[in-house]
XYZ file of C-alpha atoms in Angstrom:
610
model
C 0.357 18.157 22.988
C 3.242 19.668 20.984
C 2.986 23.383 20.156
C 2.259 24.350 16.543
C 4.903 26.298 14.641
C 4.237 30.007 14.250
C 3.531 31.306 10.725
C 6.587 31.762 8.540
C 5.429 35.167 7.399
C 5.920 36.503 10.934
C 9.684 35.928 10.765
C 11.963 38.931 9.916
C 14.071 36.890 7.452
C 14.021 33.445 5.874
C 16.776 32.210 8.215
C 14.758 33.219 11.272
C 11.553 31.637 10.010
C 10.618 28.568 12.033
C 10.524 25.208 10.346
C 9.216 23.743 13.625
C 8.649 24.908 17.205
C 12.269 23.965 17.951
C 14.175 24.877 14.765
C 14.629 27.700 12.277
C 15.353 27.385 8.568
C 18.806 28.855 9.124
C 19.799 26.280 11.768
C 22.317 23.542 10.962
C 19.996 20.947 12.482
C 16.246 20.781 12.017
C 13.989 19.002 14.510
C 10.760 18.630 12.531
C 7.249 18.455 13.972
C 6.106 15.410 11.949
C 3.499 13.419 13.843
C 2.626 10.776 11.236
C 2.683 7.409 13.052
C 5.258 4.855 11.997
C 8.189 7.194 11.314
C 11.552 6.590 12.958
C 13.080 9.340 15.080
C 15.841 9.985 12.505
C 13.159 10.661 9.863
C 12.028 13.695 11.860
C 15.352 15.522 11.839
C 17.737 16.937 9.237
C 21.409 17.514 9.982
C 22.853 20.194 7.682
C 26.307 20.027 9.247
C 28.127 18.029 6.598
C 31.924 17.800 6.332
C 33.507 18.527 2.959
C 33.497 15.158 1.095
C 36.709 13.395 0.109
C 37.966 14.437 -3.297
C 36.114 17.767 -3.156
C 37.289 20.462 -5.566
C 35.623 23.372 -3.806
C 36.456 25.184 -0.580
C 34.839 24.728 2.818
C 33.309 28.190 2.387
C 31.753 27.255 -0.974
C 30.412 24.022 0.529
C 28.797 25.952 3.396
C 27.276 28.360 0.850
C 25.665 25.459 -1.082
C 24.142 23.988 2.085
C 22.793 27.396 3.065
C 21.360 27.903 -0.444
C 19.682 24.486 -0.175
C 17.963 25.565 3.066
C 16.893 28.824 1.397
C 15.363 26.844 -1.500
C 13.384 24.585 0.880
C 12.124 27.655 2.715
C 10.789 28.982 -0.608
C 9.091 25.655 -1.391
C 7.416 25.720 2.023
C 6.324 29.363 1.919
C 5.906 30.216 -1.772
C 6.113 27.226 -4.139
C 5.960 27.470 -7.958
C 2.530 28.294 -9.464
C 0.159 25.331 -9.337
C 2.162 23.455 -6.681
C 1.160 22.834 -3.072
C 3.375 24.027 -0.247
C 5.809 21.304 0.729
C 4.835 19.445 3.876
C 7.362 18.861 6.642
C 7.824 15.254 5.566
C 8.489 16.492 2.000
C 11.047 18.941 3.367
C 12.827 16.063 5.087
C 12.944 13.925 1.934
C 13.971 16.870 -0.277
C 16.702 17.808 2.197
C 18.160 14.290 1.852
C 18.194 14.705 -1.947
C 19.788 18.172 -1.787
C 22.549 17.058 0.580
C 23.460 14.303 -1.890
C 23.440 16.768 -4.814
C 25.673 19.166 -2.867
C 28.145 16.334 -2.195
C 28.236 15.512 -5.923
C 28.703 19.192 -6.813
C 31.658 19.436 -4.420
C 33.421 16.575 -6.239
C 32.548 18.076 -9.624
C 33.975 21.474 -8.685
C 30.617 23.273 -8.937
C 30.684 26.104 -6.375
C 27.186 27.498 -6.981
C 23.788 26.144 -8.020
C 23.919 28.834 -10.746
C 26.667 26.770 -12.426
C 24.343 23.821 -13.055
C 23.506 23.555 -16.768
C 22.294 20.839 -19.144
C 25.760 19.252 -19.256
C 25.977 19.099 -15.462
C 22.543 17.471 -15.283
C 23.650 14.829 -17.791
C 26.734 14.048 -15.686
C 24.551 13.875 -12.552
C 22.262 11.334 -14.249
C 25.248 9.140 -15.143
C 26.505 9.308 -11.546
C 23.081 8.539 -10.063
C 22.582 5.498 -12.316
C 25.834 4.056 -10.995
C 24.813 4.468 -7.342
C 23.249 1.722 -5.251
C 19.580 1.980 -4.383
C 20.577 2.286 -0.708
C 23.639 1.751 1.454
C 24.748 -1.868 1.341
C 22.238 -2.767 -1.399
C 23.462 -4.400 -4.618
C 20.604 -2.984 -6.723
C 20.944 0.205 -8.752
C 18.988 3.365 -8.048
C 15.438 3.263 -9.423
C 14.452 5.668 -12.170
C 11.694 7.066 -9.932
C 14.358 8.083 -7.401
C 16.490 9.714 -10.116
C 13.394 11.656 -11.191
C 13.200 13.090 -7.658
C 16.775 14.426 -7.936
C 16.094 16.030 -11.309
C 12.848 17.531 -10.053
C 14.768 19.241 -7.227
C 17.116 20.860 -9.757
C 14.218 21.837 -12.024
C 12.439 23.416 -9.029
C 15.592 25.342 -8.159
C 15.395 26.854 -11.648
C 11.657 27.576 -11.293
C 12.282 29.363 -7.961
C 15.312 31.334 -9.243
C 13.622 34.746 -8.864
C 13.110 34.074 -5.130
C 16.621 32.749 -4.390
C 20.142 34.142 -4.106
C 21.642 31.118 -5.866
C 19.828 28.987 -8.473
C 20.334 27.806 -12.080
C 19.726 30.786 -14.364
C 19.138 28.731 -17.526
C 16.780 25.770 -17.846
C 18.853 22.665 -16.966
C 16.345 20.434 -18.824
C 15.299 22.537 -21.823
C 14.308 19.728 -24.226
C 12.902 16.957 -22.030
C 10.917 16.349 -18.877
C 12.416 15.079 -15.634
C 10.817 11.685 -16.339
C 12.418 11.475 -19.792
C 15.827 12.552 -18.512
C 15.685 9.936 -15.741
C 14.520 7.210 -18.135
C 11.376 6.788 -16.055
C 8.561 4.973 -17.875
C 5.908 2.334 -17.256
C 8.492 -0.317 -17.962
C 10.941 1.002 -15.330
C 8.791 2.543 -12.613
C 8.539 -0.634 -10.523
C 5.263 -0.224 -8.652
C 4.602 -1.895 -5.310
C 3.221 -5.345 -6.170
C -0.047 -6.784 -4.961
C 0.190 -10.049 -3.034
C -0.343 -13.085 -5.308
C -3.693 -14.779 -4.709
C -2.336 -17.979 -3.142
C -0.010 -16.042 -0.827
C -2.720 -13.528 0.147
C -5.194 -16.287 0.966
C -2.565 -18.143 3.019
C -1.495 -15.218 5.206
C -5.003 -13.799 5.654
C -6.386 -17.227 6.552
C -3.619 -17.735 9.099
C -4.199 -14.281 10.600
C -7.939 -14.953 10.850
C -7.249 -18.259 12.596
C -5.053 -16.526 15.176
C -7.607 -13.755 15.762
C -10.870 -15.700 15.749
C -9.922 -19.116 17.121
C -6.884 -18.555 19.338
C -7.066 -14.902 20.415
C -8.821 -15.660 23.697
C -6.524 -18.613 24.421
C -3.378 -16.511 23.971
C -4.757 -13.670 26.088
C -5.727 -16.162 28.801
C -2.195 -17.580 28.794
C -0.735 -14.093 29.135
C -3.110 -13.259 32.017
C -2.162 -16.514 33.809
C 1.548 -15.784 33.289
C 1.329 -12.242 34.628
C -0.775 -13.168 37.671
C 1.465 -16.132 38.556
C 4.632 -14.105 38.047
C 3.347 -11.393 40.405
C 2.492 -14.030 43.024
C 5.963 -15.504 42.758
C 7.579 -12.056 42.751
C 5.816 -11.259 46.025
C 8.105 -13.807 47.676
C 11.066 -11.614 46.729
C 12.845 -14.131 44.469
C 12.832 -13.436 40.702
C 13.735 -17.055 39.917
C 10.788 -18.225 42.005
C 8.479 -15.894 40.063
C 9.485 -17.534 36.764
C 9.004 -21.007 38.278
C 5.519 -20.130 39.578
C 4.551 -18.713 36.161
C 5.746 -21.852 34.316
C 3.928 -24.100 36.778
C 0.674 -22.177 36.391
C 0.893 -22.283 32.596
C 1.555 -26.031 32.550
C -1.410 -26.649 34.800
C -3.607 -24.584 32.474
C -2.635 -26.820 29.520
C -3.237 -24.200 26.834
C -2.034 -24.617 23.239
C -1.390 -22.108 20.455
C -2.391 -22.228 16.753
C 0.615 -24.356 15.761
C -0.292 -26.957 18.398
C 2.617 -26.048 20.646
C 2.003 -25.795 24.384
C 1.849 -22.308 25.900
C 3.786 -23.547 28.928
C 6.415 -20.867 29.471
C 7.047 -17.145 29.338
C 8.994 -17.450 26.065
C 6.172 -19.295 24.278
C 3.511 -16.916 25.576
C 5.469 -13.774 24.655
C 5.995 -15.060 21.107
C 2.317 -15.941 20.832
C 1.191 -12.467 21.965
C 3.640 -10.824 19.540
C 2.318 -12.884 16.636
C -1.261 -12.194 17.714
C -0.645 -8.450 17.438
C 0.812 -9.019 13.952
C -2.233 -11.099 12.999
C -4.500 -8.259 14.144
C -2.584 -5.788 11.941
C -2.865 -8.121 8.924
C -6.610 -8.573 9.450
C -7.173 -4.801 9.647
C -4.944 -4.070 6.636
C -6.332 -6.938 4.587
C -10.048 -6.471 5.297
C -10.242 -2.676 5.629
C -7.377 -1.594 3.374
C -6.193 1.293 5.553
C -2.735 2.796 5.102
C -0.101 1.785 7.617
C 0.030 5.318 9.103
C -3.731 5.163 9.650
C -3.599 1.750 11.341
C -0.692 2.763 13.590
C -2.569 5.925 14.613
C -5.388 3.892 16.233
C -5.880 4.462 19.924
C -8.007 3.076 22.722
C -11.689 3.255 21.782
C -10.947 2.940 18.060
C -14.251 1.164 17.352
C -17.309 3.391 17.099
C -20.897 2.213 16.511
C -23.282 4.383 14.512
C -26.941 3.662 13.622
C -27.737 2.893 9.993
C -30.587 5.291 9.280
C -33.676 4.289 11.243
C -33.132 0.543 10.840
C -32.215 0.045 14.486
C -28.980 -1.640 13.356
C -25.564 -0.238 14.236
C -22.590 -0.161 11.880
C -19.092 -0.451 13.346
C -16.364 1.950 12.221
C -12.620 2.077 12.872
C -11.700 5.563 14.080
C -8.164 6.610 13.133
C -6.345 9.581 11.637
C -5.682 10.393 7.990
C -2.345 12.098 7.248
C -1.931 11.921 3.475
C -2.959 15.196 1.744
C -3.833 16.697 5.164
C -2.089 19.924 6.219
C -2.630 19.482 9.957
C 0.428 17.685 11.433
C -1.963 15.854 13.789
C -3.847 14.454 10.790
C -7.618 14.423 10.435
C -9.917 12.046 12.284
C -11.709 9.706 9.876
C -13.837 6.558 10.042
C -13.573 3.306 8.087
C -16.363 0.740 7.854
C -15.272 -2.259 9.957
C -16.509 -5.842 9.488
C -17.013 -7.985 12.589
C -13.635 -9.713 12.312
C -11.874 -6.325 12.323
C -13.868 -5.265 15.391
C -12.622 -8.468 17.021
C -9.006 -7.719 16.041
C -9.183 -4.198 17.502
C -10.685 -5.527 20.757
C -7.793 -8.002 21.057
C -5.269 -5.225 20.404
C -6.726 -3.130 23.218
C -6.263 -6.011 25.653
C -2.830 -6.939 24.286
C -1.472 -3.413 24.636
C -2.997 -2.682 28.060
C 0.173 -3.406 30.041
C 2.415 -1.302 27.779
C -0.102 1.549 27.800
C -0.243 1.599 31.604
C 3.547 1.467 31.889
C 4.124 4.242 29.333
C 1.098 6.472 29.812
C 0.423 6.282 26.054
C -2.861 5.273 24.422
C -1.753 3.874 21.026
C -2.656 0.248 20.260
C 0.650 -0.604 18.558
C 3.443 -0.187 21.113
C 6.729 -1.990 21.594
C 9.450 -1.998 24.232
C 12.685 -0.668 22.773
C 15.297 -3.246 23.785
C 18.179 -0.753 23.572
C 16.699 2.025 25.687
C 14.064 -0.016 27.568
C 11.537 2.653 26.578
C 8.025 1.904 25.335
C 7.588 3.512 21.902
C 5.118 3.362 18.972
C 5.794 0.747 16.297
C 7.452 2.072 13.100
C 6.697 1.203 9.461
C 9.975 -0.658 9.123
C 9.439 -2.689 12.303
C 5.884 -3.569 11.246
C 7.044 -4.813 7.830
C 9.705 -6.965 9.483
C 7.138 -8.398 11.908
C 4.678 -9.262 9.116
C 7.400 -11.267 7.373
C 8.281 -12.935 10.673
C 4.613 -13.897 11.131
C 4.522 -15.310 7.587
C 7.532 -17.514 8.373
C 6.010 -18.639 11.673
C 2.693 -19.719 10.125
C 4.293 -21.360 7.093
C 3.081 -19.145 4.238
C 4.139 -21.012 1.067
C 6.904 -19.766 -1.219
C 6.159 -17.865 -4.400
C 8.085 -19.089 -7.466
C 10.559 -20.939 -5.294
C 11.333 -18.263 -2.714
C 9.583 -16.555 0.219
C 7.363 -13.622 -0.681
C 8.675 -10.342 0.784
C 5.709 -8.554 2.361
C 5.368 -4.815 2.885
C 2.584 -2.997 4.690
C 1.236 -1.205 1.596
C 0.789 -4.462 -0.336
C -2.307 -5.272 1.725
C -3.986 -2.032 0.629
C -3.234 -2.777 -3.026
C -4.444 -6.357 -2.674
C -7.671 -5.225 -0.993
C -8.394 -2.882 -3.912
C -7.508 -5.589 -6.419
C -9.883 -8.143 -4.927
C -12.754 -5.654 -5.045
C -11.883 -4.539 -8.586
C -11.781 -8.140 -9.781
C -14.940 -9.410 -8.133
C -17.564 -6.712 -8.538
C -16.928 -3.350 -10.116
C -20.424 -2.222 -9.187
C -18.992 -1.820 -5.680
C -16.120 0.522 -6.617
C -18.040 3.639 -5.599
C -18.801 1.971 -2.291
C -15.146 1.056 -1.983
C -14.054 4.654 -2.511
C -16.576 5.768 0.078
C -15.368 3.097 2.474
C -11.815 4.299 2.283
C -12.936 7.831 2.991
C -16.083 7.063 4.982
C -18.324 8.879 2.521
C -21.724 7.439 3.366
C -24.631 9.838 2.840
C -24.948 10.417 6.579
C -21.262 11.097 6.943
C -21.273 13.405 3.918
C -23.711 15.631 5.765
C -21.356 15.664 8.741
C -18.380 16.789 6.670
C -16.398 13.540 6.642
C -16.235 13.215 2.850
C -13.043 13.367 0.807
C -11.811 12.038 -2.516
C -9.313 9.216 -2.183
C -7.496 9.608 -5.498
C -4.811 7.183 -4.352
C -7.433 4.465 -3.901
C -9.079 5.174 -7.244
C -5.679 4.920 -8.941
C -5.045 1.592 -7.213
C -8.397 0.202 -8.326
C -7.993 1.477 -11.881
C -4.470 0.069 -12.053
C -5.664 -3.359 -10.937
C -8.636 -3.248 -13.344
C -6.290 -2.419 -16.223
C -3.859 -5.125 -15.140
C -6.645 -7.704 -15.050
C -7.862 -6.604 -18.491
C -4.324 -6.888 -19.902
C -3.867 -10.350 -18.380
C -7.213 -11.584 -19.705
C -6.590 -10.125 -23.180
C -3.205 -11.819 -23.358
C -4.758 -15.225 -22.687
C -7.805 -14.739 -24.919
C -5.833 -13.462 -27.901
C -3.492 -16.447 -27.752
C -6.198 -19.084 -27.155
C -7.196 -21.662 -29.789
C -10.503 -22.615 -28.149
C -12.922 -20.290 -26.398
C -16.588 -20.503 -25.496
C -19.309 -17.868 -25.678
C -20.285 -15.705 -28.642
C -17.444 -13.233 -28.191
C -15.091 -16.170 -27.660
C -16.074 -17.630 -31.047
C -15.413 -14.291 -32.737
C -12.000 -13.958 -31.051
C -10.753 -17.440 -32.010
C -11.903 -16.878 -35.596
C -9.640 -13.818 -35.886
C -6.721 -14.220 -33.462
C -4.387 -16.423 -35.521
C -1.797 -13.636 -35.888
C -1.612 -13.197 -32.109
C -0.875 -16.825 -31.228
C 2.374 -18.500 -30.278
C 5.861 -17.056 -29.993
C 5.633 -15.369 -33.391
C 2.594 -13.368 -32.333
C 3.866 -12.438 -28.863
C 5.134 -8.939 -29.726
C 2.129 -8.224 -31.943
C -0.112 -9.261 -29.048
C 1.720 -7.041 -26.552
C 1.545 -4.027 -28.882
C -2.161 -4.579 -29.514
C -2.948 -4.882 -25.797
C -0.978 -1.695 -25.065
C -2.992 0.089 -27.782
C -6.301 -1.179 -26.359
C -5.448 0.000 -22.835
C -4.138 3.402 -23.936
C -6.608 4.350 -26.654
C -9.876 2.780 -25.490
C -11.866 2.418 -22.290
C -12.319 -1.333 -22.779
C -12.390 -3.337 -19.571
C -12.905 -7.074 -19.202
C -15.082 -8.029 -16.233
C -14.672 -11.319 -14.381
C -17.268 -13.700 -13.006
C -17.168 -17.322 -11.857
C -18.195 -18.754 -15.212
C -16.440 -16.504 -17.765
C -15.371 -13.049 -18.902
C -17.488 -10.155 -20.127
C -15.812 -8.046 -22.838
C -18.295 -5.319 -22.013
C -20.020 -3.334 -24.758
C -23.167 -1.506 -23.718
C -24.956 -1.768 -27.044
C -24.869 -5.598 -27.010
C -25.121 -6.250 -23.232
C -28.165 -8.448 -22.582
C -27.925 -7.730 -18.827
C -28.756 -4.081 -19.487
C -25.615 -2.674 -17.893
C -24.695 0.872 -18.889
C -20.999 1.163 -18.022
C -20.344 -2.394 -16.828
C -22.298 -5.661 -16.392
C -25.416 -5.381 -14.251
C -24.681 -7.770 -11.383
C -28.364 -8.225 -10.576
C -29.285 -9.177 -14.143
C -26.276 -11.218 -15.282
C -26.526 -15.025 -15.013
C -25.122 -17.981 -16.985
C -28.243 -18.356 -19.117
C -28.313 -14.622 -19.892
C -24.591 -14.376 -20.621
C -24.565 -17.385 -22.980
C -26.929 -15.468 -25.273
C -24.865 -12.268 -25.005
C -22.408 -11.142 -27.678
C -19.976 -10.013 -24.957
C -19.368 -13.428 -23.342
C -16.044 -15.308 -23.404
C -15.363 -18.602 -21.629
C -11.920 -20.205 -21.411
C -10.417 -23.394 -20.025
C -9.984 -21.971 -16.522
C -13.801 -21.891 -16.217
C -14.216 -25.643 -16.904
C -14.720 -26.544 -13.177
C -17.710 -24.193 -12.912
C -19.494 -25.630 -15.971
C -18.658 -29.212 -15.048
C -20.017 -28.665 -11.526
C -23.152 -26.922 -12.862
C -23.817 -29.864 -15.166
C -23.325 -32.410 -12.347
C -25.670 -30.567 -9.987
C -28.441 -30.363 -12.563
C -27.943 -33.999 -13.618
C -28.238 -35.133 -9.983
C -31.689 -33.509 -9.719
C -32.983 -34.935 -12.984
C -34.102 -38.452 -11.830
C -36.582 -37.118 -9.259
C -37.792 -34.050 -11.210
C -41.313 -33.621 -12.586
C -41.637 -33.136 -16.381
C -41.659 -29.318 -16.242
C -38.629 -29.147 -13.960
C -36.883 -31.831 -16.031
C -37.230 -29.671 -19.131
C -35.495 -26.767 -17.340
C -32.763 -29.066 -16.017
C -32.180 -30.596 -19.453
C -31.855 -27.110 -20.943
C -29.207 -26.187 -18.337
C -27.364 -29.475 -18.928
C -27.434 -28.824 -22.679
C -25.925 -25.365 -22.112
C -23.119 -26.881 -20.035
C -22.438 -29.578 -22.658
C -22.276 -26.967 -25.410
C -19.834 -24.781 -23.443
C -17.614 -27.718 -22.475
C -17.504 -28.849 -26.105
C -16.594 -25.326 -27.244
C -13.656 -24.993 -24.866
C -12.412 -28.528 -25.496
C -13.090 -30.135 -22.141
C -12.292 -33.843 -22.082
C -13.842 -34.608 -18.692
C -10.844 -33.528 -16.672
C -8.193 -35.430 -18.633
C -6.450 -32.279 -19.922
């Protein structure tokens, strides 16, 4: 285990204070003690030795002073941040150091020798320069406004910390606007990570489930046959003979993978085991919603069974480590409720990684052999994202709007929250507890925490669904349900191209100024208002009390054309029972059929011809 850094306060000066067990703040290279899984090695170091950039208008001595002042500023943010701010973590120090090195390079070309020379005019010139930069090296896209905000925040923090520093802006560089306003950062420009579209999410999750549940054992059997046969052949002393024996054994076994291809050679088996590991990651991310750092932190024995009260039934949990908002560089051990398919995926991962764990002496479940150094190392975020996209190509995930969907690891977490938010908002408290393991029993054991990130994701998806539903309802000419009749009687000004901007402005007002949320179900929408809710819900529809017959009499109900299949199917099922029903049952069936006919007439159904 790596040693913990000694307290900064024990150091005689800021330059001698340790930023890690191996580096001081005054050093020209920092080796940081960041243990969050998934980070590349270069993300755990900062090189402050930077040559004077081309076209610089300051001296080498001034450039060295700026780099030293930047280190001094980061020391102050780590030890004594501005009032109301948390101490910067080591990962924050690394990201802020990258920003400061870029600012220092710009200052050198601008002829600014000290941070004290930065004023409002300099900040304006910096913004112009940043907007002209690429998002990243070799990328054609421009820098995002969120990234520009980070640069401006660093300068603003330099000003806030001026009393603790030898060199800092002495006048407010942003006196009349916030960093967000100066960067042009708004809802329209922030560019959040997207959720996976429904059709794409269903395709990749279904494929991953198929690999895990139906072909996991087959692939592991093929790998066991290959290894055993290869060792038998290798015992003869000829490497070529070992490969021949392995191929022969695999062909005799006659195993096939999910695509139907024969697992008859080392190449086919290795690719199958690689994709199986990717499928396991997708299943865990998609059905538990853990962050990528949490999934990559899983180790042998990651599944733990705990009794549910005195029921005699055990609940499975995934044991991993939480790093976000946690001060301990090792993270904090937490537990996530795990459905059976996730337990299966973790069991497969343990068997898949056994050989690499033995060879490396490590106990992580996600390991890979580095082809350049032949070392066995943990999988990084970047590598995992690339592998998910490779899996999607291999299993034939369909294109989205004419081109392949670009997956990232965090999209699965957002999509998980979105599915829960859309289907049953009565489960949101349970969802928050699930992400942080806050069952009553675990609360008593001190495992509770507030996952604000999750709550923001869920609220964002709930608002997005409300906005999408409002846009369709306000522009519709035919709607069913009592609320639907009221909407179509008054929404003429919102319809068509002429009403598009009016509609957008009205929806923005609704989302900003009210707490209105539209709740989905299979047969319609509930524009929830407590005082008229026939289901008796207090803050949202009561899932136990809502039903088609109840909702049709409710003033909150809206039905649109997308719900036609449900009502058509409900009518057909009731009509099929009618010929053999007794008089009392027939009366109930006829009432249900009449409800379906009325709804289908309201929303303009023409028996599937539209």
